[in-house]
PDB file of C-alpha atoms in Angstrom:
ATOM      1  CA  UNK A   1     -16.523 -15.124  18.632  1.00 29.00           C
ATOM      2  CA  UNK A   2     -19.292 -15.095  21.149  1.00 35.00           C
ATOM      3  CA  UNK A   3     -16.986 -13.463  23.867  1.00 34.00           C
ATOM      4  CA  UNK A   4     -16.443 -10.610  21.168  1.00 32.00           C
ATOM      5  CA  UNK A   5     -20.224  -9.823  20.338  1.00 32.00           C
ATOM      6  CA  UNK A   6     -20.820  -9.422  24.387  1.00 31.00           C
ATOM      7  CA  UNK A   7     -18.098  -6.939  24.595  1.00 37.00           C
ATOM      8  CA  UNK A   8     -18.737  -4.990  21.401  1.00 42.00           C
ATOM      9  CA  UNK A   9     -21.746  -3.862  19.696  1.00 58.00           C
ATOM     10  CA  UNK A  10     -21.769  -5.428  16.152  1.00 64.00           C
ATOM     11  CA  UNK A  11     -22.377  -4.412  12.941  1.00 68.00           C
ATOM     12  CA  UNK A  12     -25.654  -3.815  11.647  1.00 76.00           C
ATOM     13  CA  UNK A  13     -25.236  -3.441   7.725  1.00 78.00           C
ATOM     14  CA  UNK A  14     -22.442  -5.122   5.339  1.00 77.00           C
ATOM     15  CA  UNK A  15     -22.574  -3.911   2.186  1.00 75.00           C
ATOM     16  CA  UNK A  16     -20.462  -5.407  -0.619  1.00 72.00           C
ATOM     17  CA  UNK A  17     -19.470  -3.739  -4.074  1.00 66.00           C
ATOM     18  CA  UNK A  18     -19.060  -5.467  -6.905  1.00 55.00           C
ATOM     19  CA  UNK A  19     -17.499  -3.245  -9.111  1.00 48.00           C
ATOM     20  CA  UNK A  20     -15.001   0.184  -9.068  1.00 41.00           C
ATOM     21  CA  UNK A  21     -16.794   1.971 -11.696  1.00 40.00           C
ATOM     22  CA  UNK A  22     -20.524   1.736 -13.511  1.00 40.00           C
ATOM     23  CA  UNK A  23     -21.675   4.102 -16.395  1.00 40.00           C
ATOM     24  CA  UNK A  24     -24.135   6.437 -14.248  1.00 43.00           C
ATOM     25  CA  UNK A  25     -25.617   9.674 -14.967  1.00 48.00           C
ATOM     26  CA  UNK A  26     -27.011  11.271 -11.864  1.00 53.00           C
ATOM     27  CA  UNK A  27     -25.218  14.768 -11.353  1.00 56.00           C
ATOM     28  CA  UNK A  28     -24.647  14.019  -7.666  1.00 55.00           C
ATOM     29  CA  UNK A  29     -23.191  10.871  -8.425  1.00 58.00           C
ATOM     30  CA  UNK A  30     -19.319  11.581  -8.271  1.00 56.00           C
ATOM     31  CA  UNK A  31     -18.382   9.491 -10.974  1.00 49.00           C
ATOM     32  CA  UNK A  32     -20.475  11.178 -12.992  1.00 47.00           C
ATOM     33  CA  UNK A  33     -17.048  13.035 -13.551  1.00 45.00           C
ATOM     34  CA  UNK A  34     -15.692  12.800 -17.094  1.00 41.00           C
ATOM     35  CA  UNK A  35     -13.290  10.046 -17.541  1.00 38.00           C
ATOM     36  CA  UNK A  36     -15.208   7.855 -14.775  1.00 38.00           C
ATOM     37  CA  UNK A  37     -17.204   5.451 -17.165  1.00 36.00           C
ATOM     38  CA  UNK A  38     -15.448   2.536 -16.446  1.00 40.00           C
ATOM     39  CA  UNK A  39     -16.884  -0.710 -15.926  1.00 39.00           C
ATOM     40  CA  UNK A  40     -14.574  -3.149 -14.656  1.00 40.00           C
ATOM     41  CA  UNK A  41     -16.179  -6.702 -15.269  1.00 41.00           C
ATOM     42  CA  UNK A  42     -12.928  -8.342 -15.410  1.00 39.00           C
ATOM     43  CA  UNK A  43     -12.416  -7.661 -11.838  1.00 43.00           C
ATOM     44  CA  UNK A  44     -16.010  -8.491 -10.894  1.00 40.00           C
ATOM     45  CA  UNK A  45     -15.493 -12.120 -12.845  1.00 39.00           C
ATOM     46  CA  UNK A  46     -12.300 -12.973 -10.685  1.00 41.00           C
ATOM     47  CA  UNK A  47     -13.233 -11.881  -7.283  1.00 48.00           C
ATOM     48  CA  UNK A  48     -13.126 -14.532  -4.745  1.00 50.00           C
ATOM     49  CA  UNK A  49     -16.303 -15.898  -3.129  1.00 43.00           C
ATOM     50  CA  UNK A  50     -14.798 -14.019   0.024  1.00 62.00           C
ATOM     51  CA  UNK A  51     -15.207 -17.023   1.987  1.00 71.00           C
ATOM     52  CA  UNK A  52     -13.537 -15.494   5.129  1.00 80.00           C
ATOM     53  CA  UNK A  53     -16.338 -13.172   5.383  1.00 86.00           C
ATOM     54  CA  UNK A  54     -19.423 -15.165   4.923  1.00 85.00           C
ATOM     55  CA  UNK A  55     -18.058 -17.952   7.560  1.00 86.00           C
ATOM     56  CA  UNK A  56     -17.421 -15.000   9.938  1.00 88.00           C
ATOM     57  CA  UNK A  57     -20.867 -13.687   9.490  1.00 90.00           C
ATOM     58  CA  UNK A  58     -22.450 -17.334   9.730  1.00 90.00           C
ATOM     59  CA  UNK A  59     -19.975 -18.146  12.704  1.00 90.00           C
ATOM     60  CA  UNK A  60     -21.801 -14.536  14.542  1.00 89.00           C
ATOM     61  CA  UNK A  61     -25.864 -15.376  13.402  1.00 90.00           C
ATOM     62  CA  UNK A  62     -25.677 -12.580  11.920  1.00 91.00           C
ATOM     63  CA  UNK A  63     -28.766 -10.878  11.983  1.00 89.00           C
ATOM     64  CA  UNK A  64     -28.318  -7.653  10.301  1.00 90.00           C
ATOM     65  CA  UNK A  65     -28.820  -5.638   6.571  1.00 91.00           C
ATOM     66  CA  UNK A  66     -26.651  -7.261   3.556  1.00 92.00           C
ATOM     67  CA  UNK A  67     -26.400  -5.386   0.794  1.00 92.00           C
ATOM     68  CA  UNK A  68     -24.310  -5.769  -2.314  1.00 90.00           C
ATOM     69  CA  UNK A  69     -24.388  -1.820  -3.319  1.00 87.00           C
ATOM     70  CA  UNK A  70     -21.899   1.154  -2.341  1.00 82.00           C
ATOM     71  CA  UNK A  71     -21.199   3.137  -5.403  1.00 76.00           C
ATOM     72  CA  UNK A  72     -22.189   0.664  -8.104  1.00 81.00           C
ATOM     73  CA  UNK A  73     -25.686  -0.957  -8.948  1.00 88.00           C
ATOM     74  CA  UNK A  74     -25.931  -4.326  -8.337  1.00 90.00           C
ATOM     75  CA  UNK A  75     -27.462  -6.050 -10.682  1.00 92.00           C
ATOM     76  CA  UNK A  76     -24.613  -5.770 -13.274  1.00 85.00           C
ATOM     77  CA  UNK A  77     -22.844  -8.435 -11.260  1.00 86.00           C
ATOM     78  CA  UNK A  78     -23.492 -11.543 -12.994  1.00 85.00           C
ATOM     79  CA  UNK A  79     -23.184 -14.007  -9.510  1.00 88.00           C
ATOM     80  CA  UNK A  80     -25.277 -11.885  -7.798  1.00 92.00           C
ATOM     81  CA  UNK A  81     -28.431 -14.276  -7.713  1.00 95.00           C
ATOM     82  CA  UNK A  82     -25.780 -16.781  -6.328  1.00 92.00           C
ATOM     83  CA  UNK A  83     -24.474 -14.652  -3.649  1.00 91.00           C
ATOM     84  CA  UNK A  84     -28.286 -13.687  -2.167  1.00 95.00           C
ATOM     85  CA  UNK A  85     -28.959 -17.537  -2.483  1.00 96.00           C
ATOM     86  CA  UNK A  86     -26.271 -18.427  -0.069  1.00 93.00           C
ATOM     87  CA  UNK A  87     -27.061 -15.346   2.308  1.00 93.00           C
ATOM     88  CA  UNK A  88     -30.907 -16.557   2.272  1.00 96.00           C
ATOM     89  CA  UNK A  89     -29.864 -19.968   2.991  1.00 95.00           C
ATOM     90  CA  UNK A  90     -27.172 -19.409   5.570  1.00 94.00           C
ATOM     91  CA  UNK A  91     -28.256 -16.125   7.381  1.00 93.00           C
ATOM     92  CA  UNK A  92     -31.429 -17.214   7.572  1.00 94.00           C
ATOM     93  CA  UNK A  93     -31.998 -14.307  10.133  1.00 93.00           C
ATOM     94  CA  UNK A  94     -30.132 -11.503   7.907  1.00 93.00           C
ATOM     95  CA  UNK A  95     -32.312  -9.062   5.861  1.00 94.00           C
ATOM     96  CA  UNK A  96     -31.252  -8.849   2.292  1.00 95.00           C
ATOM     97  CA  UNK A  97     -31.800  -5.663   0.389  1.00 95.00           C
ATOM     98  CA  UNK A  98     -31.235  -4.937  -3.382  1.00 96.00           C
ATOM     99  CA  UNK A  99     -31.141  -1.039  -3.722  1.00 94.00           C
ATOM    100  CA  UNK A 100     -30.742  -0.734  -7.673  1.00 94.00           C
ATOM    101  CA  UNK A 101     -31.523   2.060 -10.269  1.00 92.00           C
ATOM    102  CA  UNK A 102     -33.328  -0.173 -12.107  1.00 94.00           C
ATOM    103  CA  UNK A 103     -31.803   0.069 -15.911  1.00 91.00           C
ATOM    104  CA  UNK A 104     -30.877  -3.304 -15.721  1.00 92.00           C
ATOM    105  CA  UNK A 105     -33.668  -4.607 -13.632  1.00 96.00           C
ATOM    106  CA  UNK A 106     -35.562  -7.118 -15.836  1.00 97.00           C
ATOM    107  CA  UNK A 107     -39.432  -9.006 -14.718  1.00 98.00           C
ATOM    108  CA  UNK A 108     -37.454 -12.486 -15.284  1.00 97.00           C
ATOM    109  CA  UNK A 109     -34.527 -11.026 -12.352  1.00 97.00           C
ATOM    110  CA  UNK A 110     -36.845  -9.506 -10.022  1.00 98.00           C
ATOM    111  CA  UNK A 111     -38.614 -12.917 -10.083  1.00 98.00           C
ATOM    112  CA  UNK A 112     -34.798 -14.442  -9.430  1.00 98.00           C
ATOM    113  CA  UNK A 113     -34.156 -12.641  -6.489  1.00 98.00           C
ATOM    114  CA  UNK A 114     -37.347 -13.065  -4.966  1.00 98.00           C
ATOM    115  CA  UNK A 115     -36.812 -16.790  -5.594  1.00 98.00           C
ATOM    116  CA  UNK A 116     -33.601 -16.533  -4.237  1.00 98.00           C
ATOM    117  CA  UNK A 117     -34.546 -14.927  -0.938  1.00 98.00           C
ATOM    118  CA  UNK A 118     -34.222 -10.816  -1.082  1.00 98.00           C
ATOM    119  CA  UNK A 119     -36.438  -9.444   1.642  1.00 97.00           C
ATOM    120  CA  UNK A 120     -36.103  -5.634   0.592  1.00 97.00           C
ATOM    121  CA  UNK A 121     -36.508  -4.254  -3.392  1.00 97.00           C
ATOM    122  CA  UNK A 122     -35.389  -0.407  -3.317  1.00 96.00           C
ATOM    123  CA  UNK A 123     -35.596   1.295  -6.639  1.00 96.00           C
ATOM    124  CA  UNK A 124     -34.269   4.746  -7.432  1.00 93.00           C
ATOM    125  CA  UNK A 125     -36.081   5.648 -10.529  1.00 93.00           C
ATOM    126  CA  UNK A 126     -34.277   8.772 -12.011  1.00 89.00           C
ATOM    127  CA  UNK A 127     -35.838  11.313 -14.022  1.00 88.00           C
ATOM    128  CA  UNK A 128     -34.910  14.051 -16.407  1.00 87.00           C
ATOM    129  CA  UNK A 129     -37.991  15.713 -16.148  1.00 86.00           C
ATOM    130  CA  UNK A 130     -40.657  15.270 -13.120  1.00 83.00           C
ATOM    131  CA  UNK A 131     -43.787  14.134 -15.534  1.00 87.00           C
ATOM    132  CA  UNK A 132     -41.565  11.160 -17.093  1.00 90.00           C
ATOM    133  CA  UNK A 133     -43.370   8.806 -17.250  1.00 91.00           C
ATOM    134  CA  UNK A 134     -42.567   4.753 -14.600  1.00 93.00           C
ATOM    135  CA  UNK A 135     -40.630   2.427 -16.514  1.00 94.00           C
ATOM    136  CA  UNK A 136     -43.151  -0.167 -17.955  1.00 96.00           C
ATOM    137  CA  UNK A 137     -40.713  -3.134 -16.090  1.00 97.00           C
ATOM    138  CA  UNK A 138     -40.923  -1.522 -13.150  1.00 96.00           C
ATOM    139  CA  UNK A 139     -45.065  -1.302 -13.097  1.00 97.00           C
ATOM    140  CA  UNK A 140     -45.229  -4.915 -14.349  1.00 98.00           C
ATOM    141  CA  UNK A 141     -42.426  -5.848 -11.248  1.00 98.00           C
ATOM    142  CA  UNK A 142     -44.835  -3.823  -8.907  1.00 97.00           C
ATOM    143  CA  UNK A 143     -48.667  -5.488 -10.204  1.00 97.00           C
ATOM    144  CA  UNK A 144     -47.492  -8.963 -11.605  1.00 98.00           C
ATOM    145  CA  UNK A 145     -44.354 -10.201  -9.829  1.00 98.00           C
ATOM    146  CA  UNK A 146     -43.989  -9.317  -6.177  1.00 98.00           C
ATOM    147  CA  UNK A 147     -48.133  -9.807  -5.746  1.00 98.00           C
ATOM    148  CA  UNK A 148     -47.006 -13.605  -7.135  1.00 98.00           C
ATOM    149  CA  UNK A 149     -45.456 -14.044  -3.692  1.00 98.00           C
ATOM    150  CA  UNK A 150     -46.561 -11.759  -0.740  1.00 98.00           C
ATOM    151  CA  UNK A 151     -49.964 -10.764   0.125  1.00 97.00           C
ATOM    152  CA  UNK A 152     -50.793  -6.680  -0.079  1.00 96.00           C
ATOM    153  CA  UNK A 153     -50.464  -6.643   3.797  1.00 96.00           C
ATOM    154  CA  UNK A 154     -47.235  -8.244   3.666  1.00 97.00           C
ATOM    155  CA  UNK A 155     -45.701  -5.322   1.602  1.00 97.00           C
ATOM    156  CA  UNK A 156     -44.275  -2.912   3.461  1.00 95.00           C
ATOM    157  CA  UNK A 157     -42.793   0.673   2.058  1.00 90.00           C
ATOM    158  CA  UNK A 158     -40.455   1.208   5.390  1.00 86.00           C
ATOM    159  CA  UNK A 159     -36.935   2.084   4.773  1.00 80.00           C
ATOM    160  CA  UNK A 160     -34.055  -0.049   6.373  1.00 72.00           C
ATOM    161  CA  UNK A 161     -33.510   1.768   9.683  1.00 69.00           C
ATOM    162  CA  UNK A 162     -37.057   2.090  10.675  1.00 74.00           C
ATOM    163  CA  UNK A 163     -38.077  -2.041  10.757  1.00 81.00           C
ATOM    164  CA  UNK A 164     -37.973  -4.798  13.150  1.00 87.00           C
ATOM    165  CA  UNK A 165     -35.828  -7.573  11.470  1.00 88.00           C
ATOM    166  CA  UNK A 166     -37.429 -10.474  13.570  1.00 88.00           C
ATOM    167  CA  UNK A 167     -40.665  -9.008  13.461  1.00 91.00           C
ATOM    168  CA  UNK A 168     -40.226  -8.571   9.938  1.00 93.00           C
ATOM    169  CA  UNK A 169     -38.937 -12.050   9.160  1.00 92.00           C
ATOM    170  CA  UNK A 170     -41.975 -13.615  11.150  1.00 90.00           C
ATOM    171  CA  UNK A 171     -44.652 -12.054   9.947  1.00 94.00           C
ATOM    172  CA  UNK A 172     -42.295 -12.812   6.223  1.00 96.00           C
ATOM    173  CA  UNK A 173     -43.005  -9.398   4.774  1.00 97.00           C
ATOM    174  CA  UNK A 174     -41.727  -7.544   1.951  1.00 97.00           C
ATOM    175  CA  UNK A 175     -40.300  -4.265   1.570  1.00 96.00           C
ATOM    176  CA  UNK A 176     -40.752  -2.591  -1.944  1.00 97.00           C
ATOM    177  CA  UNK A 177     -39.687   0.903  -1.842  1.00 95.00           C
ATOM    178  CA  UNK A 178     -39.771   3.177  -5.355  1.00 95.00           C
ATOM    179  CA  UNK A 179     -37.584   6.920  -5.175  1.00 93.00           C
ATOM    180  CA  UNK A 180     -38.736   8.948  -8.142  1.00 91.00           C
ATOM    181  CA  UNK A 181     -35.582  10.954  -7.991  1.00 89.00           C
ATOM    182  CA  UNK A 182     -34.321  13.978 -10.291  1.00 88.00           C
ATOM    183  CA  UNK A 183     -30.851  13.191 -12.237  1.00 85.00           C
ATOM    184  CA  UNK A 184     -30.021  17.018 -11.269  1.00 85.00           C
ATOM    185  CA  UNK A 185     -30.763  17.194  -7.892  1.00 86.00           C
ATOM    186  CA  UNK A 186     -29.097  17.968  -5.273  1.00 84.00           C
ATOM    187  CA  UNK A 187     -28.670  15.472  -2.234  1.00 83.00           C
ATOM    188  CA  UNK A 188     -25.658  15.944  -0.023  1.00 84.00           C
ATOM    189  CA  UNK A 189     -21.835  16.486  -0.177  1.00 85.00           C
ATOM    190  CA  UNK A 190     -21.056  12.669  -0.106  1.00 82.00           C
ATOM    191  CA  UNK A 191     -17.793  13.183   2.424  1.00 86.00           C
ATOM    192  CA  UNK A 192     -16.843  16.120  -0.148  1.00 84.00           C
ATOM    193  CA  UNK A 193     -16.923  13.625  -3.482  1.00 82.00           C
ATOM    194  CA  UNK A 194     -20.252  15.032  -4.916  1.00 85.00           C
ATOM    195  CA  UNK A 195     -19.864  16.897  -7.609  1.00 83.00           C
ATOM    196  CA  UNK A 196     -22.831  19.439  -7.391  1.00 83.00           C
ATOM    197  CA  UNK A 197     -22.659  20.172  -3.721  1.00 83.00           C
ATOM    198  CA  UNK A 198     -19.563  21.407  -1.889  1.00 77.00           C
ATOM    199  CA  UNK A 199     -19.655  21.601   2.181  1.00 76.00           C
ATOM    200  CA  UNK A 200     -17.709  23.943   4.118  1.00 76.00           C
ATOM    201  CA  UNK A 201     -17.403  22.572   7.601  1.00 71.00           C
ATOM    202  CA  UNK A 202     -18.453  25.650   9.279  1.00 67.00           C
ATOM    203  CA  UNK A 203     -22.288  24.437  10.903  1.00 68.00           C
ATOM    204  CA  UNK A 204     -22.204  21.944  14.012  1.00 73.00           C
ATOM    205  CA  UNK A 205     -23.189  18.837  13.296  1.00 82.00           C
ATOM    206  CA  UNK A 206     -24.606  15.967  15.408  1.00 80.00           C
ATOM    207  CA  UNK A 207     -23.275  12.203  16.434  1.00 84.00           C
ATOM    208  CA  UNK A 208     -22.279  10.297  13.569  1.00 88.00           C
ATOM    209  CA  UNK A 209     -22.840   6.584  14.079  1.00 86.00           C
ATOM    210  CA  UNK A 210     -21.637   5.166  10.774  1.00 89.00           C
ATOM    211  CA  UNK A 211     -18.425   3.678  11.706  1.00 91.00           C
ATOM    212  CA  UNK A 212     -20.489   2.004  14.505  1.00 89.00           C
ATOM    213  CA  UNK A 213     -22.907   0.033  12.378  1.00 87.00           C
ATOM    214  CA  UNK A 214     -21.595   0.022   8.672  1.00 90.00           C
ATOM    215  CA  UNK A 215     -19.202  -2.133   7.402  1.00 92.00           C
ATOM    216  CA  UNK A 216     -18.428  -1.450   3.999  1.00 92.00           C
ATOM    217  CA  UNK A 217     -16.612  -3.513   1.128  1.00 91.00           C
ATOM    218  CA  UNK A 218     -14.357  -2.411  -2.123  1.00 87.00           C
ATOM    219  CA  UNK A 219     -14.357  -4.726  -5.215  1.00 82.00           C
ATOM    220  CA  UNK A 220     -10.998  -5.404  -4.341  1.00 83.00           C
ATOM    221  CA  UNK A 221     -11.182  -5.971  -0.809  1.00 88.00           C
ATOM    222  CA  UNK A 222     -10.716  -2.185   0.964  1.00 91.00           C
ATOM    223  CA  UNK A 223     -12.950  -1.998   3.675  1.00 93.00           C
ATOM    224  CA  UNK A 224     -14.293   1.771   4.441  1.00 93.00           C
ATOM    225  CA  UNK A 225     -15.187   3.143   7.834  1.00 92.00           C
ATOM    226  CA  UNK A 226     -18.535   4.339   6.373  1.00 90.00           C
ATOM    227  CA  UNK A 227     -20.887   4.811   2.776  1.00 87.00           C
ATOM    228  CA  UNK A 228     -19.702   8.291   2.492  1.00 88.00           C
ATOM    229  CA  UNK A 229     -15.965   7.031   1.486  1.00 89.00           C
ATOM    230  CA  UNK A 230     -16.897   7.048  -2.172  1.00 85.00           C
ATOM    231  CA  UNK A 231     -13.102   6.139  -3.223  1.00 86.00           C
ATOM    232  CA  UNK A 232     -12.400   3.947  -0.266  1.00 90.00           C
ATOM    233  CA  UNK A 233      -9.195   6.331   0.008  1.00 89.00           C
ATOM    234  CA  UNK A 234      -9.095   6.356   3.786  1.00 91.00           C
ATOM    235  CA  UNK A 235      -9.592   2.048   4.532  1.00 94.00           C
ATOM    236  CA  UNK A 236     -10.043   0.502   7.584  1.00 95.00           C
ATOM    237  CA  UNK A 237      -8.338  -2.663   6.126  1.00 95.00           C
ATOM    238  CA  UNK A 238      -8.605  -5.847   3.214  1.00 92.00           C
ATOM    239  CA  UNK A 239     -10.676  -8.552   3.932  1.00 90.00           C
ATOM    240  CA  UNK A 240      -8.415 -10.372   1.520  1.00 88.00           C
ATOM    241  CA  UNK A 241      -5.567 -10.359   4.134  1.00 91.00           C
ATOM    242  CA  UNK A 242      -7.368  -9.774   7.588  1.00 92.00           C
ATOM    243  CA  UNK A 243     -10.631 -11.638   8.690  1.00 91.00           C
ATOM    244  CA  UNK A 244     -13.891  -9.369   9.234  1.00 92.00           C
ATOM    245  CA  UNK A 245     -13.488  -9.321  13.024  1.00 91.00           C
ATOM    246  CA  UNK A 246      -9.951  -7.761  12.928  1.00 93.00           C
ATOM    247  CA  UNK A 247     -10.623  -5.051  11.062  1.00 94.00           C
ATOM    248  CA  UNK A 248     -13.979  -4.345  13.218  1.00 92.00           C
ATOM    249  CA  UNK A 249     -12.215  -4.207  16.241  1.00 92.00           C
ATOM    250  CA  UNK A 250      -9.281  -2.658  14.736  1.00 94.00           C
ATOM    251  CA  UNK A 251      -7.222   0.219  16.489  1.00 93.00           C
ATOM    252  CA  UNK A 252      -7.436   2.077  13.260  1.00 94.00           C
ATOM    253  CA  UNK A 253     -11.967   1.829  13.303  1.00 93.00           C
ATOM    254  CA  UNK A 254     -11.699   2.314  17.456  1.00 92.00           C
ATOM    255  CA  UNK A 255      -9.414   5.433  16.626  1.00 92.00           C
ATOM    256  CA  UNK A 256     -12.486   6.933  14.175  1.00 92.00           C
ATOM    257  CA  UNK A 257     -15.109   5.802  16.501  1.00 90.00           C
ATOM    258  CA  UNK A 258     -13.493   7.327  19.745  1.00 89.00           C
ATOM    259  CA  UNK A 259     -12.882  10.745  17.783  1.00 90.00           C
ATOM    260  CA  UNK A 260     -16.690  10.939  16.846  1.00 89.00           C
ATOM    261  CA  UNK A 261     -17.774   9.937  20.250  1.00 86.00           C
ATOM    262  CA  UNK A 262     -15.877  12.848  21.317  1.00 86.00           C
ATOM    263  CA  UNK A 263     -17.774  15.188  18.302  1.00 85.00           C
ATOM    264  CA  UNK A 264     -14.200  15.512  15.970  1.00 89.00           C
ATOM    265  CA  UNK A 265     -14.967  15.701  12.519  1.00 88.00           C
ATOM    266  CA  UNK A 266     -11.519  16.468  11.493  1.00 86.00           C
ATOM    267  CA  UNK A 267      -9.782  13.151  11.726  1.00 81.00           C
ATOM    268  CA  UNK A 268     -10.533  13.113   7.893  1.00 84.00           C
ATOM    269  CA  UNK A 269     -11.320  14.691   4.775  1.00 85.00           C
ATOM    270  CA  UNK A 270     -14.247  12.720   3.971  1.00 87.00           C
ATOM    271  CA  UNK A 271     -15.402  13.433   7.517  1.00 90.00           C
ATOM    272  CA  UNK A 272     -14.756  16.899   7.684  1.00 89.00           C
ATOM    273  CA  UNK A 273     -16.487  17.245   4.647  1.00 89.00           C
ATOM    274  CA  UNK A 274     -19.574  15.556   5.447  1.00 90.00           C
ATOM    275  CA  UNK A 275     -22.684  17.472   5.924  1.00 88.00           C
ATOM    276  CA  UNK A 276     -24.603  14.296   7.276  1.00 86.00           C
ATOM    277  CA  UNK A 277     -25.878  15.542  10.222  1.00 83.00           C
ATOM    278  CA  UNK A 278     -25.938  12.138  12.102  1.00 82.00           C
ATOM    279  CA  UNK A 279     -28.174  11.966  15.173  1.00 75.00           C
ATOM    280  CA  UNK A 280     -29.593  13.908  17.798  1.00 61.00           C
ATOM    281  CA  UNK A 281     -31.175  11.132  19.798  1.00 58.00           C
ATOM    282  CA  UNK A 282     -29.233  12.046  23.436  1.00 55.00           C
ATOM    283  CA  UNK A 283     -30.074   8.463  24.714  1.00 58.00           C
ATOM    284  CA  UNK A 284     -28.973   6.274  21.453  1.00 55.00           C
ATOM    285  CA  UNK A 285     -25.364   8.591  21.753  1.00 56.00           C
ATOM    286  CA  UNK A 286     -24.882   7.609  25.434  1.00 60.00           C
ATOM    287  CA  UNK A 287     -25.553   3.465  24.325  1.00 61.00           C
ATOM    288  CA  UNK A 288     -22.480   4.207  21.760  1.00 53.00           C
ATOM    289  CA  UNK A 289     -20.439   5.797  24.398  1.00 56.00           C
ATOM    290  CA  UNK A 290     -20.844   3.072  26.924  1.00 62.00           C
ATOM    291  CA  UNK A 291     -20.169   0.295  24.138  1.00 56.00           C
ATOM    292  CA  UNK A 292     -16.798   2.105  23.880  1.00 53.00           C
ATOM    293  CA  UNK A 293     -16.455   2.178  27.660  1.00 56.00           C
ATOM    294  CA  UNK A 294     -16.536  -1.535  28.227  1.00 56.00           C
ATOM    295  CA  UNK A 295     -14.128  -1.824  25.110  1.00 49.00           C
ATOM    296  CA  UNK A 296     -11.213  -3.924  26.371  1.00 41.00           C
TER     297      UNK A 296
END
């Protein structure tokens, strides 16, 4: 294991979903689609603890984002305080983020999963109209609870990719973001699965570093090469039949990765779709490319 990480840059962010479908109502959302309100709790109840993974991560002191969204909200998964227990306690040096809606964010589970160890609270509060008014659980989460256990210099509104992990862990802060967000807007074309914003691959675009850094997991297993694979339709692998460091460094995510160092979008639909413009950062690119250099 220790060989590998030398040889190949690691992941940065797993994120695990717990379900295939959840009631939502943002028009961007693409299963805002009719016939898409399916919640699938039986399949959440008899998922595996995914043991595989978690000894993998432990095995590589894993010291990256773990997250337990892709396209569902979290906290309808009733293990879920369970699962950010065992992260807190075993990847002591991973930084745990909850990124939920909110409608079933309660004071008592915000006070759970502080207890339990999450070191990020991101909360997308959607709006029908721009003068509606917080969510009274919300307010009380933001003045009562989180001031219970971290001191107003301790926390921090910084998204994900902009913090120091082991600066962050030190100095124990607290991240607490709130997105007042619009159910109608517009945000981007998703890999070509939103359903109010269509993308004709026409504009260049820059590096795309996804694949890279994300490694995303299905309710059922399917791992996709980035977020932006709503449907997991094009997957990397199963972690239910191949162990996390297979599918990493699998010919089938090397293949994606070499054709995006080389600036083809078209290996895909949900890449040629895409209108995330990635990065522009010249010297960040050239780190990727020699990563893929020393591949062996």
């Amino acid at each position: 294991m220790k060989e590998y990480v030398k040889r190949y840059p690691l992941l940065k962010s797993l994120i695990k979903n717990f379900s295939f479908f959840i009631k939502y109502y943002a028009d961007h959302c693409p299963f805002t689609k009719p016939g898409q309100f399916e919640f699938h709790r039986e399949t959440i109840q008899k998922r595996r603890e995914l043991g595989s993974v978690k000894a993998a991560l432990k095995d590589m002191d894993y010291s990256g984002k773990i997250a337990y969204h892709v396209n569902n909200d979290p906290l309808i998964f009733p293990n879920l305080i369970k699962f950010v227990s065992y992260a807190s306690k075993n990847l002591p040096k991973a930084w745990i983020q909850i990124m939920t809606n909110g409608r079933a964010l309660s004071v008592k589970k915000s006070e759970e999963l502080i207890q339990a160890g999450i070191n990020d609270l991101t909360i997308n509060i959607y709006k029908f109209h721009p003068h509606d008014k917080q969510p009274k659980t919300i307010t009380k989460i933001q003045n009562e609870i989180i001031p219970k256990y971290y001191q107003p210099n301790q926390i921090k509104e910084e998204e994900w990719p902009n913090i120091n992990v082991i600066k962050y862990k030190k100095n124990n802060f607290f991240i607490f973001k709130l997105y007042h967000r619009n159910v109608n807007e517009i945000i981007s074309s998703r890999g070509g699965t939103a359903p109010n914003k269509k993308f004709k691959p026409t504009k260049s675009r820059g590096f795309c570093e996804h694949p890279f850094v994300q490694f995303n997991i299905s309710a059922d297993g399917k791992v996709s090469k980035c977020c932006a694979d709503f449907y997991f339709s094009d997957a990397m692998g199963n972690v239910n039949s191949q162990s996390l460091i297979e599918i990493w460094n699998s010919n089938r995510f090397n293949h994606v990765r070499q054709s995006l160092l080389q600036g083809n979008r078209k290996l895909s639909r949900n890449c040629n779709k895409c209108d995330d413009y990635g990065i522009r950062n010249l010297k960040f690119l050239l780190e990727f490319k020699n990563s893929s250099n020393n591949t062996t």
